[in-house]
Tab-separated table of N, CA, C and O in Angstrom:
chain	number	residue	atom	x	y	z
A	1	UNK	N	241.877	147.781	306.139
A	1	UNK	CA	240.815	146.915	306.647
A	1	UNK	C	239.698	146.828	305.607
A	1	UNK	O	239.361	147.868	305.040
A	2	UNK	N	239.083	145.642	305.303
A	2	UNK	CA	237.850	145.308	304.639
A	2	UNK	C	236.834	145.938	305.219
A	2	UNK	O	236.656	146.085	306.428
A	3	UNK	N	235.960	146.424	304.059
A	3	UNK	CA	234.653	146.785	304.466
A	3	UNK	C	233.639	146.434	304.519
A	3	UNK	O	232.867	146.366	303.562
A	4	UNK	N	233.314	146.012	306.093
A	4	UNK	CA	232.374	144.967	306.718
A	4	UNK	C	230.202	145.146	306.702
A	4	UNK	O	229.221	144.463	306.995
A	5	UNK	N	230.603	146.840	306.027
A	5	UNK	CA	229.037	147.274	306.250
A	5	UNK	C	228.449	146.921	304.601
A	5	UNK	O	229.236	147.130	303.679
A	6	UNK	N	227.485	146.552	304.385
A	6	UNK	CA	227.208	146.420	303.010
A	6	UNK	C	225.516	145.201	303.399
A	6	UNK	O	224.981	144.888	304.462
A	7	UNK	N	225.234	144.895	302.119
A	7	UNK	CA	224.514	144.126	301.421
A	7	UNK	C	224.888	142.298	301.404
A	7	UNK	O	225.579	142.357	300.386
A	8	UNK	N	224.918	141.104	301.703
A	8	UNK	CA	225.190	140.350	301.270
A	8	UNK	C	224.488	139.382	301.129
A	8	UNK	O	223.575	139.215	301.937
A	9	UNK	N	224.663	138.582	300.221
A	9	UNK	CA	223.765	137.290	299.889
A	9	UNK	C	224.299	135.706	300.006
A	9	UNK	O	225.401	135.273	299.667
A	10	UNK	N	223.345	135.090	300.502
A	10	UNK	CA	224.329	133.317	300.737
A	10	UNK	C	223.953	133.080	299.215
A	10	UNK	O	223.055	133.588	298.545
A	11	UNK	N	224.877	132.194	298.896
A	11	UNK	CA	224.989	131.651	297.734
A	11	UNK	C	225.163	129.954	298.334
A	11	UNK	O	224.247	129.141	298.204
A	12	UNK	N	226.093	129.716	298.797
A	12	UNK	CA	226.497	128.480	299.469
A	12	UNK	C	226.244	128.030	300.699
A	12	UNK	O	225.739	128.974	301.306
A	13	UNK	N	226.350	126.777	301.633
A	13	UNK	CA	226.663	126.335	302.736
A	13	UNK	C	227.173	124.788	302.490
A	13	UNK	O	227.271	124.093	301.479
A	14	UNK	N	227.436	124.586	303.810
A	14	UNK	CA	228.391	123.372	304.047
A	14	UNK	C	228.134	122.873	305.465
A	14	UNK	O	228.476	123.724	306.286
A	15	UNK	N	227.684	121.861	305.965
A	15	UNK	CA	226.950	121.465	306.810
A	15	UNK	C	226.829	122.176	308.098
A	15	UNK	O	227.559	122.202	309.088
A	16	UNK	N	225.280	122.962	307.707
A	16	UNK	CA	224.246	124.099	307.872
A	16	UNK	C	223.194	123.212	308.916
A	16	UNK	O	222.730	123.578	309.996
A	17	UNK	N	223.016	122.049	308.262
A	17	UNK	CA	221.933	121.501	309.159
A	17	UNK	C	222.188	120.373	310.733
A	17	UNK	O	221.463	119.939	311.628
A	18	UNK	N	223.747	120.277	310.331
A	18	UNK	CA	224.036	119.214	311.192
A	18	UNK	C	224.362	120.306	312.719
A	18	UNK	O	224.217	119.974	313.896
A	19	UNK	N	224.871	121.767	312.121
A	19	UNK	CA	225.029	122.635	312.889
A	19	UNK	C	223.963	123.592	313.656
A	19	UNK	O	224.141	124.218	314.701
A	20	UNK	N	222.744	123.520	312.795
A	20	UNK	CA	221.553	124.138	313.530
A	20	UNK	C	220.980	123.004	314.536
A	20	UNK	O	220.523	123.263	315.650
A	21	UNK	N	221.073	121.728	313.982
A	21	UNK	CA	220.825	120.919	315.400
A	21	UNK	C	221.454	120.455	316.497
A	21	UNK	O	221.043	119.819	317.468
A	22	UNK	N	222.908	121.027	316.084
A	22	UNK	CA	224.000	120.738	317.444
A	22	UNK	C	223.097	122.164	318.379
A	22	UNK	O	222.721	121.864	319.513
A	23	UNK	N	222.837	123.404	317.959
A	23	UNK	CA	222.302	124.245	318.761
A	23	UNK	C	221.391	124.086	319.578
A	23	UNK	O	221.246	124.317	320.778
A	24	UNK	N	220.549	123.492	318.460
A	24	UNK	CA	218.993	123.196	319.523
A	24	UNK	C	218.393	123.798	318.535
A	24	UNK	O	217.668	124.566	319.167
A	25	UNK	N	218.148	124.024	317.275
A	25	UNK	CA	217.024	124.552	316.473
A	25	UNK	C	215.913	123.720	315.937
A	25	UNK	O	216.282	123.015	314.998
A	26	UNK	N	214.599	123.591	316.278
A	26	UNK	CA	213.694	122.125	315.939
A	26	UNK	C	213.715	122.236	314.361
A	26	UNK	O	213.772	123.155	313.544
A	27	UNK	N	213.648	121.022	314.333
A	27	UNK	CA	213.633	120.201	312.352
A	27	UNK	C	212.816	121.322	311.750
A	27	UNK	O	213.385	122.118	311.004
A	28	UNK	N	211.523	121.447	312.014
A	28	UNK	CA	210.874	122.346	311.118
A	28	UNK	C	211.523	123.875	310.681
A	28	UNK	O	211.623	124.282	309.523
A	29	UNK	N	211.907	124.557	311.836
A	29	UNK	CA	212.787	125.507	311.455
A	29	UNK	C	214.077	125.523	311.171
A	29	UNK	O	214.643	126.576	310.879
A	30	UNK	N	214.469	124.793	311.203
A	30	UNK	CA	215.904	124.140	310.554
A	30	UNK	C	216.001	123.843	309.121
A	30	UNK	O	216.742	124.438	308.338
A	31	UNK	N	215.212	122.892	308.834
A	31	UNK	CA	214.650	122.610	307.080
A	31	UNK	C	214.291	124.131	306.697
A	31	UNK	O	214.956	124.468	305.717
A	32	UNK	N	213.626	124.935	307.064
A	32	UNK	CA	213.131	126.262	306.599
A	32	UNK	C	214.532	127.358	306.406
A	32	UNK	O	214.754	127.880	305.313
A	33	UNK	N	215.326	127.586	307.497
A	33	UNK	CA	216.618	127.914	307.312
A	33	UNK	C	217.407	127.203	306.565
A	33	UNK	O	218.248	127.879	305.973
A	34	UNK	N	217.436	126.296	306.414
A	34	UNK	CA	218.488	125.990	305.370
A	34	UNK	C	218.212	125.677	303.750
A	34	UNK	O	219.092	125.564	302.897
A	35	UNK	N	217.099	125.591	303.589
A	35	UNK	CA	216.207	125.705	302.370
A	35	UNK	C	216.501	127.445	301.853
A	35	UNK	O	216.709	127.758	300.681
A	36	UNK	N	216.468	128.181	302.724
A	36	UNK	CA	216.580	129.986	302.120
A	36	UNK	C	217.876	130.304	301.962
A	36	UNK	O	218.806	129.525	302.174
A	37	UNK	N	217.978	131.429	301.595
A	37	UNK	CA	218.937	131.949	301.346
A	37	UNK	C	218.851	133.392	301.532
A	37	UNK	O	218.530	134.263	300.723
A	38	UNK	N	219.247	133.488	302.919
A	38	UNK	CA	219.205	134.717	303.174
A	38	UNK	C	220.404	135.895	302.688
A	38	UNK	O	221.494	135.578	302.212
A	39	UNK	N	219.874	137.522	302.957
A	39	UNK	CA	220.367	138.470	303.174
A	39	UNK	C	220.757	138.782	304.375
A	39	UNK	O	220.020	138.426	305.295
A	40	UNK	N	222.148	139.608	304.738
A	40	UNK	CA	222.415	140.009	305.209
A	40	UNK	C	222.916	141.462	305.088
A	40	UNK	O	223.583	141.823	304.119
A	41	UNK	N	222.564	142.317	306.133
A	41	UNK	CA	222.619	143.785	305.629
A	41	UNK	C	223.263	144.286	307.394
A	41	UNK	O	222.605	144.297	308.434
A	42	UNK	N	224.408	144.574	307.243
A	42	UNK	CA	225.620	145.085	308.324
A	42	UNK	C	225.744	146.399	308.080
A	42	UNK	O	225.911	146.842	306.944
A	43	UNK	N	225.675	147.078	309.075
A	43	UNK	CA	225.499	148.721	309.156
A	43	UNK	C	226.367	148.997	310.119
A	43	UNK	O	226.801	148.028	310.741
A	44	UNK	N	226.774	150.152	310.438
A	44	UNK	CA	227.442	150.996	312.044
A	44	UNK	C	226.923	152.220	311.819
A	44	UNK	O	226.814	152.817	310.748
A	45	UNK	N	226.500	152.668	313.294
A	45	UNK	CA	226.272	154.111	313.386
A	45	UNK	C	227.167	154.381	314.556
A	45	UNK	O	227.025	153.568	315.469
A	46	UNK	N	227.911	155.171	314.720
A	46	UNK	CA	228.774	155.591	315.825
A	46	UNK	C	229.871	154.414	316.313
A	46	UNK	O	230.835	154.023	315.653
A	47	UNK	N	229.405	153.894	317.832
A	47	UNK	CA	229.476	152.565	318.073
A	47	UNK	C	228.962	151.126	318.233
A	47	UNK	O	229.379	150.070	318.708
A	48	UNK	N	227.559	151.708	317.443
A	48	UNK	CA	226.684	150.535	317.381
A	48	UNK	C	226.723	149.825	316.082
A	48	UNK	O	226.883	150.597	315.137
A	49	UNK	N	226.627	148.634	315.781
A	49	UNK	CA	226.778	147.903	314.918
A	49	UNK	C	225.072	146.991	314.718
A	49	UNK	O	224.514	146.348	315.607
A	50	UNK	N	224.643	147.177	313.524
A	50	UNK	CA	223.243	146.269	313.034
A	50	UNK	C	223.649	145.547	311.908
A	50	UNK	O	224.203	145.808	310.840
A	51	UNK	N	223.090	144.305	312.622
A	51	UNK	CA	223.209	142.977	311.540
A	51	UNK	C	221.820	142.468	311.211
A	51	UNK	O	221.305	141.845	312.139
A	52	UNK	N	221.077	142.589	310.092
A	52	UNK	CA	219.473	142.350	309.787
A	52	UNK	C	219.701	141.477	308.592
A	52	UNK	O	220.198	141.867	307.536
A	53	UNK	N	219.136	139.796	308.955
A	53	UNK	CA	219.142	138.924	308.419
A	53	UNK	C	217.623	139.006	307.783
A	53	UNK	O	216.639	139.461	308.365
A	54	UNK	N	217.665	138.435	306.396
A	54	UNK	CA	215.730	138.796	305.990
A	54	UNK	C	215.907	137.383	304.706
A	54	UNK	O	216.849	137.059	303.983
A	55	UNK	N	214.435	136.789	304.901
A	55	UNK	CA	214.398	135.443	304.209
A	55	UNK	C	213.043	136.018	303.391
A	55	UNK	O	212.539	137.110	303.649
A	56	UNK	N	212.565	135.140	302.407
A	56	UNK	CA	211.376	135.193	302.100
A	56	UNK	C	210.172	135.472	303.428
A	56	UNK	O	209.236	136.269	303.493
A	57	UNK	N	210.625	134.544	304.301
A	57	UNK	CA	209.613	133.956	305.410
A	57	UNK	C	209.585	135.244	306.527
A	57	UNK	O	208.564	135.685	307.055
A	58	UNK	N	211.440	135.892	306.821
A	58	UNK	CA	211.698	136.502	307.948
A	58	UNK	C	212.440	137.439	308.243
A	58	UNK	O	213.565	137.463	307.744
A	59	UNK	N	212.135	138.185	308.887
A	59	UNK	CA	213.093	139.345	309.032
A	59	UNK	C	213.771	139.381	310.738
A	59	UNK	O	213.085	139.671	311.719
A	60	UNK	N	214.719	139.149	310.770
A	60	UNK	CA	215.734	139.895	312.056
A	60	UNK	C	216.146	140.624	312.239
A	60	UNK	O	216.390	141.099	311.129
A	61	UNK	N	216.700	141.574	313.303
A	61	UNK	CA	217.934	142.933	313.252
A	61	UNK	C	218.153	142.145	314.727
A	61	UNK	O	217.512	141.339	315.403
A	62	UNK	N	219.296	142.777	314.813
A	62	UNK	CA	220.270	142.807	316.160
A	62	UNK	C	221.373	143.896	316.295
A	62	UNK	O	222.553	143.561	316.191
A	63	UNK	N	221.028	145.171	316.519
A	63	UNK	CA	222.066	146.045	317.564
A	63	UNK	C	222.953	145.901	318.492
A	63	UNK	O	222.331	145.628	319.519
A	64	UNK	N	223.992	145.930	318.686
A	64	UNK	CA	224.793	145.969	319.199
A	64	UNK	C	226.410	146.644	319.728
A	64	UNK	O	226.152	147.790	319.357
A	65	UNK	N	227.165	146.708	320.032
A	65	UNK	CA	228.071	147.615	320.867
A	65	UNK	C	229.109	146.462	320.919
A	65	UNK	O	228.806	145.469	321.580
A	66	UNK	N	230.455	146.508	320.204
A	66	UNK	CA	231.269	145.511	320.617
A	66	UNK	C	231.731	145.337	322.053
A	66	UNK	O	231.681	146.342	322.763
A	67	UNK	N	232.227	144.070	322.640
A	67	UNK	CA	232.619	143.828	324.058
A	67	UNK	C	231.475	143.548	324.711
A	67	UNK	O	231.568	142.726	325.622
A	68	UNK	N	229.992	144.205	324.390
A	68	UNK	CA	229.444	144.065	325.510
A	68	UNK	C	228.082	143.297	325.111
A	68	UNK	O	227.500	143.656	324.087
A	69	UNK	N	227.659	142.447	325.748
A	69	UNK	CA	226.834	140.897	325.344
A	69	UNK	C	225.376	141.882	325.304
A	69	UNK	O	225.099	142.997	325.747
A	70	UNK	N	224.617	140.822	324.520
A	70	UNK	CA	223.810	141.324	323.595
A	70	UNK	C	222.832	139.976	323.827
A	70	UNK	O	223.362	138.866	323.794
A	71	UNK	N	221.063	140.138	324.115
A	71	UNK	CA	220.939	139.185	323.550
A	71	UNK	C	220.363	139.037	322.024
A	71	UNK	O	220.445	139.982	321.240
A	72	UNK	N	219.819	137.876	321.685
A	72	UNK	CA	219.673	137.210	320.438
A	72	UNK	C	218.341	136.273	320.635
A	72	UNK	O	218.202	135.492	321.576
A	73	UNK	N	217.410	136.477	319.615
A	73	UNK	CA	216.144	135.748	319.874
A	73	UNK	C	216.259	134.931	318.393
A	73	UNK	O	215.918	135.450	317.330
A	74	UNK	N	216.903	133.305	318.541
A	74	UNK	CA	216.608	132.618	317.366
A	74	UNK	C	214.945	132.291	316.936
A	74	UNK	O	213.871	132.447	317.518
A	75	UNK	N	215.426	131.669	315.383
A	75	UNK	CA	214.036	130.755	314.882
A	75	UNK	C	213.652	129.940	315.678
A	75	UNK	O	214.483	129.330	316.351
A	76	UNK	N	212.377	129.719	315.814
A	76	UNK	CA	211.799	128.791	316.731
A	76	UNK	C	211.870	129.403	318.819
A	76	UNK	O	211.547	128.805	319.845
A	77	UNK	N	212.368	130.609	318.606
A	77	UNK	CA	212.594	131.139	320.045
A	77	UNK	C	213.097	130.965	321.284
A	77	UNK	O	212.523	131.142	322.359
A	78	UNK	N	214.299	130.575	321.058
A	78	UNK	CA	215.046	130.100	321.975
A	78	UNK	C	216.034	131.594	321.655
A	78	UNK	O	216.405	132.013	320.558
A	79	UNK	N	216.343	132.322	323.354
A	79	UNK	CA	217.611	133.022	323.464
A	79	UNK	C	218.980	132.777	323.473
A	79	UNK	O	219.227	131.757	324.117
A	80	UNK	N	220.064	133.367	322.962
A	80	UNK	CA	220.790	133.038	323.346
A	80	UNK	C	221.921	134.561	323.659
A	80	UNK	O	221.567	135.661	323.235
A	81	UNK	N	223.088	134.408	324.339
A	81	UNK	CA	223.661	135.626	324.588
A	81	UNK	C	224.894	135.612	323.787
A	81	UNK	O	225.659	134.671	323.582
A	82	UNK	N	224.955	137.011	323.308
A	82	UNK	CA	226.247	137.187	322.225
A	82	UNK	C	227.161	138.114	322.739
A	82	UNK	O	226.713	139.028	323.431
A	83	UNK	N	228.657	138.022	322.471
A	83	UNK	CA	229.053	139.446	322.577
A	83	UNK	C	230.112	139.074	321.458
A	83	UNK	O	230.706	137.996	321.451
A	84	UNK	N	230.378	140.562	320.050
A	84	UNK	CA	231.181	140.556	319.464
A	84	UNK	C	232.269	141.076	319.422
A	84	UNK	O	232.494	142.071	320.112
A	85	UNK	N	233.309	140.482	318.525
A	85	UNK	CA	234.594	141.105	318.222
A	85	UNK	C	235.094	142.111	316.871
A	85	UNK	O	234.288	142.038	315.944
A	86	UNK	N	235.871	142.714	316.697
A	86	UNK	CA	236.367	142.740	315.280
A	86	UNK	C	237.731	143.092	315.404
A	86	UNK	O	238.006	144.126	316.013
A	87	UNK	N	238.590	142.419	314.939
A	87	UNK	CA	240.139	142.040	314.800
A	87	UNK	C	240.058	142.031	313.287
A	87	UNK	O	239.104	141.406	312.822
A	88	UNK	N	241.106	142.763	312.216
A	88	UNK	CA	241.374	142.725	311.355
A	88	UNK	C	239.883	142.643	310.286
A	88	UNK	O	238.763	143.097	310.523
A	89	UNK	N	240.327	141.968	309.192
A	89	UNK	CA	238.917	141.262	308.409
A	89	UNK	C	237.899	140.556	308.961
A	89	UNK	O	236.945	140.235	308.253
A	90	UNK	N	237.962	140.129	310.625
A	90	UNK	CA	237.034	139.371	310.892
A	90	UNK	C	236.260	139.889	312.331
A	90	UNK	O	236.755	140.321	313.372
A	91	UNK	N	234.692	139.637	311.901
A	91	UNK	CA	234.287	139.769	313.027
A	91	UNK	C	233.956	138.938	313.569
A	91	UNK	O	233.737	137.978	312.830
A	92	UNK	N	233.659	138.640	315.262
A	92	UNK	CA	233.580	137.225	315.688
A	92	UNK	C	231.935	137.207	317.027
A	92	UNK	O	231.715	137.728	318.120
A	93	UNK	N	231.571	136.778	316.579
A	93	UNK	CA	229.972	136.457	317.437
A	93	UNK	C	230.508	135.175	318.360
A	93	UNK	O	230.872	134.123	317.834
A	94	UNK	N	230.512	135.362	319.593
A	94	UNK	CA	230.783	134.280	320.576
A	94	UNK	C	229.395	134.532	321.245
A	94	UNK	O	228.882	135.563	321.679
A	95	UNK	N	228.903	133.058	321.171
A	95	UNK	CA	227.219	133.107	321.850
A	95	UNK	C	227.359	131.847	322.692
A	95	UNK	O	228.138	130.908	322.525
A	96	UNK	N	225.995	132.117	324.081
A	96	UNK	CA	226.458	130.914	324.779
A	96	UNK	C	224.795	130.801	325.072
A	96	UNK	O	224.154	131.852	325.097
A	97	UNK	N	224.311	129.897	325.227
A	97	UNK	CA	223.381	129.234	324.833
A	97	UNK	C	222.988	128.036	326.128
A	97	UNK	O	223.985	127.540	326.652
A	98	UNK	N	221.515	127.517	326.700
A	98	UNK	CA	221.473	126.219	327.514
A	98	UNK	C	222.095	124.732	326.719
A	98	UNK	O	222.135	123.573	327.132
A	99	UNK	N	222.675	125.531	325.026
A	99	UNK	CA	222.877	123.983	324.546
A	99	UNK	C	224.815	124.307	324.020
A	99	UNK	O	225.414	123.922	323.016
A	100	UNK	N	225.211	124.992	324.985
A	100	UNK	CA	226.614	125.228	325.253
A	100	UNK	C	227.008	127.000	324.347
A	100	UNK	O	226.201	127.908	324.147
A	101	UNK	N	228.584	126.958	323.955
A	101	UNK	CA	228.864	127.312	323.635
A	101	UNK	C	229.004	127.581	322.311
A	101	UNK	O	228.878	126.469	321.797
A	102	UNK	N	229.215	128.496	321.296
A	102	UNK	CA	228.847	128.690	319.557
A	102	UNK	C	229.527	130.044	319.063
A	102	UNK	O	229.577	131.194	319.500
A	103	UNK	N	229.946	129.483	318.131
A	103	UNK	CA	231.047	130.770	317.443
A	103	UNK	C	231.118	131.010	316.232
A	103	UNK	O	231.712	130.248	315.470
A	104	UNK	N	230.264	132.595	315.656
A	104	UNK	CA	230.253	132.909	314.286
A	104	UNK	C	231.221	133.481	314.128
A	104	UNK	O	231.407	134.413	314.909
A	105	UNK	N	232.533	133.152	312.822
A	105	UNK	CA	233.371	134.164	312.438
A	105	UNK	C	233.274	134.567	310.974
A	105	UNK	O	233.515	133.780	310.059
A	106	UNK	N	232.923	135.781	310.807
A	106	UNK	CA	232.587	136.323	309.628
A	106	UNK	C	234.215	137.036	308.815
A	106	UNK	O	234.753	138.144	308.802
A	107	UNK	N	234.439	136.054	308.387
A	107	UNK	CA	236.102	136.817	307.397
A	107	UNK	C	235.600	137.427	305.997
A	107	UNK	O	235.042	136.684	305.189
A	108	UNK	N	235.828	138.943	305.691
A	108	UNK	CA	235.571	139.942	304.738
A	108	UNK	C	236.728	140.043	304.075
A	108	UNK	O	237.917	139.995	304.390
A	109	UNK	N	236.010	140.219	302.908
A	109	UNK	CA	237.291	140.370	301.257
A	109	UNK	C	235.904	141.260	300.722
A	109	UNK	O	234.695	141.196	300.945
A	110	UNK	N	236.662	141.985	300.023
A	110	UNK	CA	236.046	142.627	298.483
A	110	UNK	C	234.863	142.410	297.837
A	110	UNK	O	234.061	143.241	297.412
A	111	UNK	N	234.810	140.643	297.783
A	111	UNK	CA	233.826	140.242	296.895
A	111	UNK	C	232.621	139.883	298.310
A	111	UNK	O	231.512	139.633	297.838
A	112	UNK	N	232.636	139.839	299.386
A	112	UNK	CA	231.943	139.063	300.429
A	112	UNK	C	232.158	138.829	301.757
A	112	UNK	O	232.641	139.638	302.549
A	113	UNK	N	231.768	137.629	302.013
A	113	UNK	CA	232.335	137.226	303.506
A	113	UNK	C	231.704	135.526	303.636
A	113	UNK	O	230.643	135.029	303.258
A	114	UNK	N	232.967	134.918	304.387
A	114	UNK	CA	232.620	133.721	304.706
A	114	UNK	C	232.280	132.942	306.289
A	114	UNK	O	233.140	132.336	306.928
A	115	UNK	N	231.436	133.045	306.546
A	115	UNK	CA	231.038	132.605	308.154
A	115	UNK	C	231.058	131.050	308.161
A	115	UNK	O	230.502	130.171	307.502
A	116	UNK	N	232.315	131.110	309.634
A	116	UNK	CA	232.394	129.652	310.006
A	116	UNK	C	231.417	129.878	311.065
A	116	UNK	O	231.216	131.010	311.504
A	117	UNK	N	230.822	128.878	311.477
A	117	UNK	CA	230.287	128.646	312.701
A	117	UNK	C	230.541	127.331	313.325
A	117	UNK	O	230.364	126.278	312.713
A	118	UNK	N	231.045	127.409	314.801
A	118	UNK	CA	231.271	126.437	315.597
A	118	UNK	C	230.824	125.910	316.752
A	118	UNK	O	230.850	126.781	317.622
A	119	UNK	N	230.360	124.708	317.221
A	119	UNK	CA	229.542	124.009	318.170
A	119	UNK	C	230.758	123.846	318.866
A	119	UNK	O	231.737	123.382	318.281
A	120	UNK	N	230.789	124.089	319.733
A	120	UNK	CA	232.104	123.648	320.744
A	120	UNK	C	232.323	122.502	321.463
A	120	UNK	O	233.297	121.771	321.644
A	121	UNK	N	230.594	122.535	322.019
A	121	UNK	CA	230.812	120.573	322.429
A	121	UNK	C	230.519	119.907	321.573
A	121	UNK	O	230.439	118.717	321.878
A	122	UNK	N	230.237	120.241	320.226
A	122	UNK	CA	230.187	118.685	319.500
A	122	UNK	C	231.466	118.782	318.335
A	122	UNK	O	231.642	117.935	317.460
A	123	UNK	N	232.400	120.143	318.556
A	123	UNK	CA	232.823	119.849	316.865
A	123	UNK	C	232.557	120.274	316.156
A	123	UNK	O	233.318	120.646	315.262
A	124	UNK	N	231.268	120.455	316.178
A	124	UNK	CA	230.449	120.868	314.155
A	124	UNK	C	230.592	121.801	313.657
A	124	UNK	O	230.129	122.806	314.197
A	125	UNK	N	231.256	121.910	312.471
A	125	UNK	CA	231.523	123.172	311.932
A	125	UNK	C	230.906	123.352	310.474
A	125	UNK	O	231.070	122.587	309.523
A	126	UNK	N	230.091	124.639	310.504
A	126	UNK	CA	229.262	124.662	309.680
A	126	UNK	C	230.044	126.040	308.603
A	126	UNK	O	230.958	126.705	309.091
A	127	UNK	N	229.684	126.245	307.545
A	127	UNK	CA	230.551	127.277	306.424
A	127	UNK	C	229.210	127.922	305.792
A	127	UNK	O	228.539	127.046	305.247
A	128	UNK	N	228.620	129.236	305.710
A	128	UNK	CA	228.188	129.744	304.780
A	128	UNK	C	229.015	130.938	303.878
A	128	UNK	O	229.736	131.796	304.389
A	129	UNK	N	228.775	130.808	302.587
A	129	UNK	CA	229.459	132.078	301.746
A	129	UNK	C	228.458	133.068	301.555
A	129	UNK	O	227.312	132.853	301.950
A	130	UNK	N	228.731	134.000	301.059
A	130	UNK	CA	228.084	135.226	301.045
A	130	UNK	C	228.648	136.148	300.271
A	130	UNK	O	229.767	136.479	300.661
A	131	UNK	N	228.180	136.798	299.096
A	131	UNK	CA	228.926	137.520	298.144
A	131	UNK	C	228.294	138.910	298.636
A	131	UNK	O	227.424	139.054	299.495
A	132	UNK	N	228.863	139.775	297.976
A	132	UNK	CA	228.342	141.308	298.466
A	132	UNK	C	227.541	141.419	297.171
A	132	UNK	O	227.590	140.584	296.269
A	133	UNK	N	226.695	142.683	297.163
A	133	UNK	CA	225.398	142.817	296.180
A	133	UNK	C	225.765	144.297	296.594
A	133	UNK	O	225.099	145.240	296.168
């Protein structure tokens, strides 16, 4: 199995913005997210798992326990509820939201990890890369 705890950095995306507004994220914080390029820093202690996203602008963490839902306080402050997976190389964030359903899958290799994310009622599928540091 790949090793999912580490350091990583976006380098890339692939329609990032058409996908923060299928969510519900307003323009201003949307342009601001997709303008950065965040870190990501994935940890485990026992059975808890921390994912701490950090921008110039911002810092997040989110704790969590696989199987069992979690919430999540986006940009601009809207909740939404998560619960994750991990099967093989990938871990999977299924979040459900007043603006439907949404699905991060983070697939790990050596050099990184690549997160699809998916809008379920509209389709939109958004790609960020992420190299390890």
């Amino acid at each position: 199995m790949t090793k999912f705890e580490g350091t990583f950095t976006n380098f890339k995306n692939e329609k990032l913005d058409e996908f923060y507004s299928a969510i519900g994220i307003p323009w201003v914080a949307r342009k601001m997210m997709t303008a950065s390029s965040p870190t990501i820093e994935i940890s485990k202690k026992d059975d808890k798992w921390t994912i701490k996203t950090s921008t110039l602008m911002s810092s997040t963490s989110n704790t969590f326990q696989l199987g069992e839902e979690y919430e999540e306080t986006m940009m601009g402050g809207r909740s939404i509820k998560n619960t994750a997976t991990v099967e093989d190389n990938k871990m999977t964030i299924s979040s459900q939201s007043d603006r439907g359903k949404s699905q991060r899958v983070m697939e790990f290799s050596d050099d990184g990890f690549i997160m699809t994310m998916t809008h379920e009622k509209t389709d939109i599928v958004a790609v960020r890369h992420f190299k390890r540091t």
